[in-house]
Amino acid sequence: MMLVTRSKSIVEQVNEVLRERIRNATYAPGLRLPSENGLAEEFGVSRATIRTVLAKLSVEGLILRRQGDGTYVNERILEVNTHLGGLWDFSRLIESSGFSSSIKALSLQETTATEEDARILAIKAGDKLLWMKRLFLADEKPVILANNFIPCSFLNCPVEEINGQLHIREILQRYFQQRISFAVTEISSSNSKESFNELGNELSLNLKMTFYSEENQPLALGNSYFNDTFLRLRLVQAWA
Amino acid sequence: MMLVTRSKSIVEQVNEVLRERIRNATYAPGLRLPSENGLAEEFGVSRATIRTVLAKLSVEGLILRRQGDGTYVNERILEVNTHLGGLWDFSRLIESSGFSSSIKALSLQETTATEEDARILAIKAGDKLLWMKRLFLADEKPVILANNFIPCSFLNCPVEEINGQLHIREILQRYFQQRISFAVTEISSSNSKESFNELGNELSLNLKMTFYSEENQPLALGNSYFNDTFLRLRLVQAWA
DNA sequence: CAGTGGTCTAGACCACTTG
DNA sequence: AAGTGGTCTAGACCACTGT
């Protein structure tokens, strides 16, 4: 089997195919996948390539591997599926919980950085920020209130032209020419009024995020409220 | 440089050495590490081996890698260091936040499984469970109240002989001959009375965990309360 | 341009599980 | 004994970054 597309790496392509086969039960829950050699032969790639794909799926908890035995589909994870790479992508989180997801932009406007914002973003207090206040809906029900703050210094178009439906990664890429490399998220409990007003629930999870570039520059802040009476925040942790 | 110990893999050994060098600033924060070829030569291993080590450190956010440039120590992560593999290890979480950690066992006793417990653990309601109620202290201050429930069927000694200071992974290994392969954690906000009594704070994070074996059998439950007014729950997420 | 990390191959040997 | 995943090597070529 040939895979020719140049833009995506072989690892990514095989990863997507295997993921899809697990999702649509071509590889049934709880049952065994073909061996590494079998997969390598089918895709016409080396065993090492197959192994890097399987290692990724294993870290996410999607498959379980047993030396001397085989690789199995982890049926317990199929209904959970909020693995760790997906935490800051609220749309994926909602969809993997079995809901349809949509975004309602409440406001996109300029504001100025507080002392606290400035310190974290390594800018000056009073500098201009883009402030996005958005509501993530699961089956039309508001579940996450997300505030994002991005320094305007790299903004390449008027605020009005920004598409508020996009994911923060895409917004940073398209309008600021910046790529997120990693993020730090602080999770705490909250009983804020802001959360109550928009989500109809006073008690919620508060997620404070900071996004950084490959060069370790702070790119953006997030301050979100998560209605955990409706949506569950589940993490899968695979050991070794 | 020769590495001869057989018990630990080369990857593990190199991993520990590099980790230590980053921790003690042999590789200073923000500065560049030796190249892959340089490290491979120093340790006398292949470049592929070095790359698997660097990949692990990169996923944890400890280093940043830039094609065509080099590998850098991520100085922002040094003070955070609650990467995702470490979430369920409360002692490590406390220590990496800069506190000394200790465990106070409040009670270790037998109890019987509720309907809910039995369903999750795939046993029968009324079956015997070991119930451990423990307090994790950060600098002598209680920050986490942890309840664990483990089916007694595999218990190989009297309850009295169990060392309540051990980590749940060690307890399962030593007294039950079971190894944790992965875990699912559900995070929510809570205002339970139980949390208030032991932690002195009504508002807290509730962590519900289920631990599974390599064979996908549920091994244990956890129901913990996390005082986030004192300790921070921070996650690092590295993208690809 | 030289040097870096990113990708991929082909093959060796080992440890383990299952029939 | 046969087949599985686990570890490691040596080397090739590519994409990208700095100077």
XYZ file of N, CA, C and O (backbone and C1' of nucleotides) in Angstrom, chain B residues 8-12 44-49 67-69, chain D residues 5-18:
154
model
N 18.310 -1.569 34.332
C 17.688 -0.399 33.713
C 18.135 -0.271 32.265
O 19.302 -0.465 31.948
N 17.192 0.110 31.418
C 17.535 0.249 30.015
C 18.441 1.460 29.819
O 18.494 2.358 30.658
N 19.138 1.476 28.719
C 20.003 2.604 28.404
C 19.197 3.891 28.358
O 19.611 4.922 28.878
N 18.018 3.804 27.735
C 17.167 4.990 27.638
C 16.856 5.542 29.025
O 16.968 6.750 29.266
N 16.510 4.659 29.962
C 16.198 5.121 31.314
C 17.394 5.781 31.974
O 17.280 6.813 32.636
N 28.064 7.090 24.291
C 28.429 5.886 23.565
C 27.221 5.092 23.094
O 27.229 3.870 23.098
N 26.162 5.812 22.718
C 24.963 5.131 22.220
C 24.609 5.720 20.860
O 25.218 6.684 20.409
N 23.600 5.123 20.232
C 23.229 5.608 18.914
C 22.376 6.865 19.033
O 21.788 7.153 20.073
N 22.324 7.586 17.947
C 21.538 8.817 17.947
C 20.058 8.516 18.210
O 19.364 9.292 18.862
N 19.565 7.397 17.723
C 18.161 7.041 17.916
C 17.824 6.935 19.405
O 16.762 7.367 19.850
N 18.743 6.370 20.152
C 18.521 6.224 21.593
C 18.425 7.593 22.256
O 17.525 7.854 23.059
N 14.097 22.737 15.098
C 14.811 22.167 13.961
C 15.770 23.201 13.373
O 15.409 24.354 13.215
N 16.960 22.768 13.081
C 17.949 23.655 12.487
C 18.643 24.540 13.495
O 19.599 25.228 13.162
N 18.149 24.528 14.720
C 18.744 25.396 15.739
C 19.352 24.547 16.862
O 20.564 24.330 16.891
P 2.838 -7.248 18.397
O 3.713 -6.697 19.599
C 3.129 -6.530 20.884
C 4.214 -6.362 21.931
C 4.893 -4.988 21.960
O 5.155 -4.644 23.311
C 6.508 -6.643 21.634
P 6.023 -3.330 23.650
O 7.505 -3.892 23.857
C 7.867 -4.455 25.116
C 9.342 -4.221 25.383
C 9.784 -2.777 25.188
O 10.730 -2.440 26.204
C 11.022 -4.174 23.760
P 11.513 -1.046 26.141
O 12.837 -1.411 25.351
C 13.798 -2.254 25.980
C 15.012 -2.347 25.103
C 15.699 -1.009 24.812
O 16.995 -1.059 25.380
C 15.553 -2.351 22.870
P 17.842 0.286 25.466
O 18.661 0.275 24.110
C 19.500 -0.845 23.818
C 19.953 -0.776 22.371
C 20.423 0.599 21.900
O 21.845 0.626 21.956
C 19.248 -0.675 20.218
P 22.661 1.831 21.269
O 22.899 1.290 19.793
C 23.352 -0.053 19.624
C 23.579 -0.319 18.156
C 24.280 0.813 17.409
O 25.425 0.318 16.757
C 22.301 0.154 16.266
P 26.649 1.257 16.372
O 26.435 1.480 14.816
C 26.190 0.355 13.977
C 25.843 0.844 12.592
C 26.544 2.143 12.194
O 27.083 1.983 10.899
C 24.214 2.395 11.949
P 27.963 3.127 10.230
O 26.962 3.713 9.145
C 26.187 2.810 8.369
C 24.978 3.518 7.813
C 25.261 4.900 7.202
O 24.950 4.882 5.837
C 23.275 4.884 8.465
P 25.584 6.041 4.880
O 24.292 6.556 4.108
C 23.347 5.610 3.620
C 21.975 6.262 3.591
C 21.977 7.648 2.979
O 21.444 7.583 1.654
C 20.619 7.522 4.968
P 21.759 8.814 0.676
O 20.542 9.811 0.969
C 19.201 9.335 0.869
C 18.293 10.310 1.576
C 18.474 11.772 1.133
O 17.285 12.208 0.504
C 18.248 11.572 3.490
P 17.236 13.689 -0.153
O 16.269 14.458 0.858
C 15.124 13.797 1.391
C 14.551 14.630 2.519
C 14.487 16.132 2.216
O 13.164 16.592 2.403
C 15.513 15.737 4.324
P 12.841 18.123 2.020
O 12.910 18.844 3.435
C 12.070 18.393 4.491
C 12.113 19.404 5.631
C 12.038 20.858 5.182
O 11.285 21.560 6.144
C 14.105 20.473 6.270
P 10.957 23.094 5.897
O 11.952 23.799 6.920
C 11.906 23.431 8.302
C 13.165 23.924 8.978
C 13.409 25.427 8.810
O 13.076 26.039 10.050
C 15.412 24.109 8.624
P 13.177 27.613 10.180
O 14.636 27.843 10.770
C 14.992 27.290 12.023
C 16.458 27.566 12.286
C 16.841 29.034 12.169
O 17.060 29.541 13.463
C 18.404 27.584 11.039
P 17.452 31.036 13.648
O 19.015 31.050 13.376
C 19.932 30.974 14.460
C 21.308 30.707 13.910
C 22.058 31.957 13.472
O 22.933 32.370 14.513
C 22.194 30.209 11.806
